[in-house]
């Protein structure tokens, strides 16, 4: 079920429209249980310190979209700095140590792994179904904002009752990578899942919870937040300022 890496690299080149909800249709698709995993365990990267969860998650996601895996600390730091540069102000105008979810999406897009967008949903199932549909149509992984917005995970795959592009499909498990593995947070949120572990909805819901209220991101306050890939052509990306006027490839 895993798409080729070349297909994932070319995912951003498909013609499409910028939309917050991906709702394509499929004709004559099977209605049996469906599973997809875009990652391999060699793609996994642990964060090098307590604040670089976004940089490490970006590194894993780019590994899943590349023919080679880069697990270097230098790359993770560069990605973290990129995401921070596009993260905007922090609460109370304090110096930001980590990176925001918007910097995460923007950084992936600028690195050629996108385009990505930040989406908030009202329920876990709505967020996971949007994630599954995005992975199904683009062949690219998804980011999950966990711990009320304090930590980043990668969702590399899922299990569903049927093809998520079909009406009535429900996601039954998420395949995830936590850059804090094996440490987690024993005091509040619990253990880190193993790289590539499939979590049931009830297991996932102990850590993938509603984002805290924030005046800086009112549209995402109280939402289940995901970083979703979508399809758009390179020319449109440049017009919207996501890419420079000339890029490789």
Tab-separated table of C-alpha atoms in Angstrom:
chain	number	residue	atom	x	y	z
A	1	UNK	CA	0.000	0.000	0.000
A	2	UNK	CA	2.981	2.325	0.344
A	3	UNK	CA	3.326	4.743	-2.586
A	4	UNK	CA	6.724	5.052	-4.226
A	5	UNK	CA	9.037	7.773	-2.911
A	6	UNK	CA	9.109	9.336	-6.371
A	7	UNK	CA	5.340	9.688	-6.316
A	8	UNK	CA	5.521	11.400	-2.933
A	9	UNK	CA	8.196	13.803	-4.166
A	10	UNK	CA	6.002	14.724	-7.108
A	11	UNK	CA	2.855	15.079	-5.001
A	12	UNK	CA	3.112	18.872	-4.840
A	13	UNK	CA	3.239	19.159	-8.629
A	14	UNK	CA	-0.279	17.877	-9.272
A	15	UNK	CA	-2.793	20.434	-10.480
A	16	UNK	CA	-5.296	21.316	-7.809
A	17	UNK	CA	-6.943	24.093	-5.877
A	18	UNK	CA	-6.146	25.510	-2.470
A	19	UNK	CA	-8.829	24.243	-0.102
A	20	UNK	CA	-9.131	23.578	3.607
A	21	UNK	CA	-11.047	20.339	3.105
A	22	UNK	CA	-9.927	17.567	0.766
A	23	UNK	CA	-13.017	15.699	-0.412
A	24	UNK	CA	-12.256	13.811	-3.635
A	25	UNK	CA	-14.358	10.940	-4.886
A	26	UNK	CA	-13.421	7.449	-5.980
A	27	UNK	CA	-15.309	5.234	-8.400
A	28	UNK	CA	-15.599	1.473	-7.951
A	29	UNK	CA	-13.187	1.437	-4.991
A	30	UNK	CA	-13.218	-1.524	-2.608
A	31	UNK	CA	-15.273	-1.143	0.576
A	32	UNK	CA	-13.223	-3.538	2.747
A	33	UNK	CA	-10.906	-2.481	5.579
A	34	UNK	CA	-8.096	-0.214	4.406
A	35	UNK	CA	-4.574	0.401	5.709
A	36	UNK	CA	-1.811	2.752	4.553
A	37	UNK	CA	1.659	3.419	5.976
A	38	UNK	CA	3.902	5.916	4.192
A	39	UNK	CA	6.888	5.476	6.484
A	40	UNK	CA	9.572	2.973	7.296
A	41	UNK	CA	11.178	2.744	10.679
A	42	UNK	CA	14.450	3.967	9.137
A	43	UNK	CA	12.712	7.322	8.609
A	44	UNK	CA	12.450	7.876	12.357
A	45	UNK	CA	14.475	10.661	14.004
A	46	UNK	CA	14.485	11.558	17.691
A	47	UNK	CA	14.638	15.200	18.708
A	48	UNK	CA	18.092	16.266	19.882
A	49	UNK	CA	16.779	18.399	22.766
A	50	UNK	CA	13.514	19.151	24.537
A	51	UNK	CA	12.391	21.958	22.201
A	52	UNK	CA	13.055	20.625	18.687
A	53	UNK	CA	9.996	18.414	18.272
A	54	UNK	CA	8.898	20.380	15.191
A	55	UNK	CA	12.341	20.221	13.581
A	56	UNK	CA	12.525	16.476	14.228
A	57	UNK	CA	8.990	15.923	12.925
A	58	UNK	CA	9.797	17.881	9.764
A	59	UNK	CA	12.957	15.799	9.357
A	60	UNK	CA	10.987	12.543	9.616
A	61	UNK	CA	8.327	13.753	7.196
A	62	UNK	CA	10.934	14.808	4.642
A	63	UNK	CA	12.645	11.415	5.067
A	64	UNK	CA	9.345	9.751	4.156
A	65	UNK	CA	9.226	11.847	0.987
A	66	UNK	CA	12.853	11.267	-0.023
A	67	UNK	CA	14.931	8.441	-1.456
A	68	UNK	CA	17.422	8.894	1.410
A	69	UNK	CA	17.050	9.274	5.162
A	70	UNK	CA	18.771	12.217	6.838
A	71	UNK	CA	18.984	11.839	10.618
A	72	UNK	CA	21.732	14.388	11.244
A	73	UNK	CA	21.532	16.861	14.121
A	74	UNK	CA	22.631	19.648	11.767
A	75	UNK	CA	19.636	19.114	9.477
A	76	UNK	CA	17.242	18.985	12.409
A	77	UNK	CA	18.589	22.283	13.773
A	78	UNK	CA	18.326	23.926	10.347
A	79	UNK	CA	14.706	22.797	9.989
A	80	UNK	CA	13.888	23.970	13.502
A	81	UNK	CA	15.309	27.399	12.763
A	82	UNK	CA	13.358	27.585	9.515
A	83	UNK	CA	10.101	26.745	11.285
A	84	UNK	CA	10.835	29.256	14.039
A	85	UNK	CA	11.518	31.976	11.475
A	86	UNK	CA	7.955	31.570	10.172
A	87	UNK	CA	6.274	30.945	13.529
A	88	UNK	CA	5.199	34.491	14.289
A	89	UNK	CA	5.021	36.023	17.768
A	90	UNK	CA	4.817	33.919	20.918
A	91	UNK	CA	2.529	34.455	23.893
A	92	UNK	CA	3.328	37.492	26.011
A	93	UNK	CA	6.013	38.479	23.470
A	94	UNK	CA	8.460	36.051	25.072
A	95	UNK	CA	11.352	34.646	23.049
A	96	UNK	CA	10.092	31.489	21.400
A	97	UNK	CA	12.144	28.369	22.160
A	98	UNK	CA	10.118	26.022	20.023
A	99	UNK	CA	8.367	26.467	16.686
A	100	UNK	CA	4.677	26.969	15.925
A	101	UNK	CA	2.429	24.743	13.889
A	102	UNK	CA	2.266	27.415	11.187
A	103	UNK	CA	6.054	27.515	10.955
A	104	UNK	CA	5.946	23.720	10.665
A	105	UNK	CA	3.625	23.843	7.647
A	106	UNK	CA	5.447	26.741	6.022
A	107	UNK	CA	8.856	25.130	6.545
A	108	UNK	CA	7.797	21.859	4.926
A	109	UNK	CA	6.446	23.762	1.946
A	110	UNK	CA	9.621	25.814	1.567
A	111	UNK	CA	11.731	22.652	1.776
A	112	UNK	CA	9.916	21.223	-1.242
A	113	UNK	CA	7.897	18.669	0.726
A	114	UNK	CA	4.650	20.591	0.503
A	115	UNK	CA	2.421	22.281	0.112
A	116	UNK	CA	1.111	21.905	3.659
A	117	UNK	CA	-1.585	23.758	5.561
A	118	UNK	CA	-2.762	23.936	9.163
A	119	UNK	CA	-6.320	22.711	9.772
A	120	UNK	CA	-8.401	22.549	12.953
A	121	UNK	CA	-11.311	20.131	13.357
A	122	UNK	CA	-14.030	19.800	15.974
A	123	UNK	CA	-13.564	16.077	16.718
A	124	UNK	CA	-10.768	13.512	16.688
A	125	UNK	CA	-12.538	11.500	13.988
A	126	UNK	CA	-12.957	14.545	11.735
A	127	UNK	CA	-9.252	15.372	12.115
A	128	UNK	CA	-8.132	11.794	11.442
A	129	UNK	CA	-10.436	11.391	8.460
A	130	UNK	CA	-9.066	14.617	6.966
A	131	UNK	CA	-5.550	13.284	7.612
A	132	UNK	CA	-6.332	9.922	6.028
A	133	UNK	CA	-7.867	11.539	2.950
A	134	UNK	CA	-4.865	13.839	2.577
A	135	UNK	CA	-2.408	10.944	2.803
A	136	UNK	CA	-4.530	8.862	0.458
A	137	UNK	CA	-4.583	11.574	-2.235
A	138	UNK	CA	-1.057	13.036	-1.896
A	139	UNK	CA	1.079	10.144	-0.637
A	140	UNK	CA	2.581	12.445	2.019
A	141	UNK	CA	2.554	12.230	5.835
A	142	UNK	CA	0.614	14.406	8.265
A	143	UNK	CA	1.604	16.324	11.376
A	144	UNK	CA	-0.362	16.045	14.629
A	145	UNK	CA	-0.355	18.782	17.250
A	146	UNK	CA	-0.568	16.954	20.598
A	147	UNK	CA	-0.515	17.876	24.290
A	148	UNK	CA	-2.884	20.843	23.751
A	149	UNK	CA	-0.409	22.372	21.286
A	150	UNK	CA	2.814	21.768	23.190
A	151	UNK	CA	4.277	18.871	21.197
A	152	UNK	CA	4.523	17.524	17.644
A	153	UNK	CA	3.994	14.006	16.331
A	154	UNK	CA	4.049	12.598	12.802
A	155	UNK	CA	1.167	10.518	11.471
A	156	UNK	CA	2.604	8.299	8.755
A	157	UNK	CA	-0.390	6.061	8.233
A	158	UNK	CA	-3.776	4.831	9.365
A	159	UNK	CA	-6.266	2.000	9.474
A	160	UNK	CA	-9.841	2.609	8.385
A	161	UNK	CA	-13.075	0.712	7.947
A	162	UNK	CA	-12.711	1.251	4.189
A	163	UNK	CA	-10.993	3.554	1.711
A	164	UNK	CA	-11.200	6.988	3.398
A	165	UNK	CA	-12.289	8.570	0.117
A	166	UNK	CA	-15.530	6.609	0.283
A	167	UNK	CA	-18.635	7.876	2.040
A	168	UNK	CA	-19.032	6.521	5.556
A	169	UNK	CA	-15.387	5.603	6.110
A	170	UNK	CA	-14.069	5.858	9.664
A	171	UNK	CA	-10.467	5.836	10.853
A	172	UNK	CA	-9.881	3.143	13.487
A	173	UNK	CA	-6.161	3.673	14.211
A	174	UNK	CA	-3.354	6.136	13.530
A	175	UNK	CA	0.227	5.061	12.814
A	176	UNK	CA	2.445	7.608	14.532
A	177	UNK	CA	6.003	8.666	15.309
A	178	UNK	CA	6.828	10.636	18.476
A	179	UNK	CA	10.239	12.372	18.307
A	180	UNK	CA	10.450	12.124	22.116
A	181	UNK	CA	10.422	8.323	22.072
A	182	UNK	CA	11.146	6.556	24.403
A	183	UNK	CA	10.808	9.287	27.023
A	184	UNK	CA	7.294	10.690	26.641
A	185	UNK	CA	5.802	12.564	29.580
A	186	UNK	CA	5.088	10.289	32.513
A	187	UNK	CA	3.631	13.043	34.706
A	188	UNK	CA	0.793	14.195	32.441
A	189	UNK	CA	0.504	12.633	28.993
A	190	UNK	CA	1.911	9.138	29.304
A	191	UNK	CA	4.367	7.024	27.374
A	192	UNK	CA	5.719	7.657	23.900
A	193	UNK	CA	4.389	5.290	21.246
A	194	UNK	CA	6.992	3.184	19.500
A	195	UNK	CA	8.014	4.473	16.043
A	196	UNK	CA	5.378	3.222	13.645
A	197	UNK	CA	2.999	2.056	16.374
A	198	UNK	CA	-0.691	1.925	15.468
A	199	UNK	CA	-2.757	3.623	18.178
A	200	UNK	CA	-6.478	3.071	18.505
A	201	UNK	CA	-8.674	6.152	18.677
A	202	UNK	CA	-8.996	5.823	22.461
A	203	UNK	CA	-5.223	5.460	22.872
A	204	UNK	CA	-4.493	8.397	20.579
A	205	UNK	CA	-7.069	10.571	22.333
A	206	UNK	CA	-5.112	10.563	25.583
A	207	UNK	CA	-2.453	12.752	23.909
A	208	UNK	CA	-4.028	14.132	20.719
A	209	UNK	CA	-6.422	16.534	22.411
A	210	UNK	CA	-7.947	19.934	21.716
A	211	UNK	CA	-5.506	22.792	21.344
A	212	UNK	CA	-5.465	25.269	24.205
A	213	UNK	CA	-7.205	28.612	23.788
A	214	UNK	CA	-4.954	31.262	22.258
A	215	UNK	CA	-5.584	34.815	21.152
A	216	UNK	CA	-2.741	34.406	18.635
A	217	UNK	CA	-4.553	31.574	16.816
A	218	UNK	CA	-8.272	31.964	17.515
A	219	UNK	CA	-9.262	29.810	14.529
A	220	UNK	CA	-7.355	26.862	16.029
A	221	UNK	CA	-8.340	27.375	19.666
A	222	UNK	CA	-10.158	24.374	21.063
A	223	UNK	CA	-9.626	22.392	17.847
A	224	UNK	CA	-7.891	19.123	17.010
A	225	UNK	CA	-5.046	20.488	14.878
A	226	UNK	CA	-3.352	18.707	11.981
A	227	UNK	CA	-0.707	19.748	9.438
A	228	UNK	CA	-2.118	18.488	6.144
A	229	UNK	CA	-0.578	18.052	2.693
A	230	UNK	CA	-2.648	19.133	-0.276
A	231	UNK	CA	-2.232	19.430	-4.035
A	232	UNK	CA	-1.317	22.635	-5.838
A	233	UNK	CA	0.988	23.441	-8.734
A	234	UNK	CA	4.414	25.052	-8.301
A	235	UNK	CA	3.439	28.248	-10.168
A	236	UNK	CA	0.616	28.926	-7.710
A	237	UNK	CA	2.965	28.262	-4.803
A	238	UNK	CA	5.336	30.944	-6.093
A	239	UNK	CA	2.493	33.419	-6.618
A	240	UNK	CA	1.455	32.963	-2.976
A	241	UNK	CA	5.030	33.477	-1.796
A	242	UNK	CA	5.647	29.900	-0.606
A	243	UNK	CA	8.564	29.371	-3.010
A	244	UNK	CA	11.218	31.609	-4.564
A	245	UNK	CA	10.908	32.492	-8.233
A	246	UNK	CA	13.297	29.674	-9.155
A	247	UNK	CA	13.551	26.325	-7.369
A	248	UNK	CA	15.281	23.058	-8.081
A	249	UNK	CA	13.284	20.614	-10.130
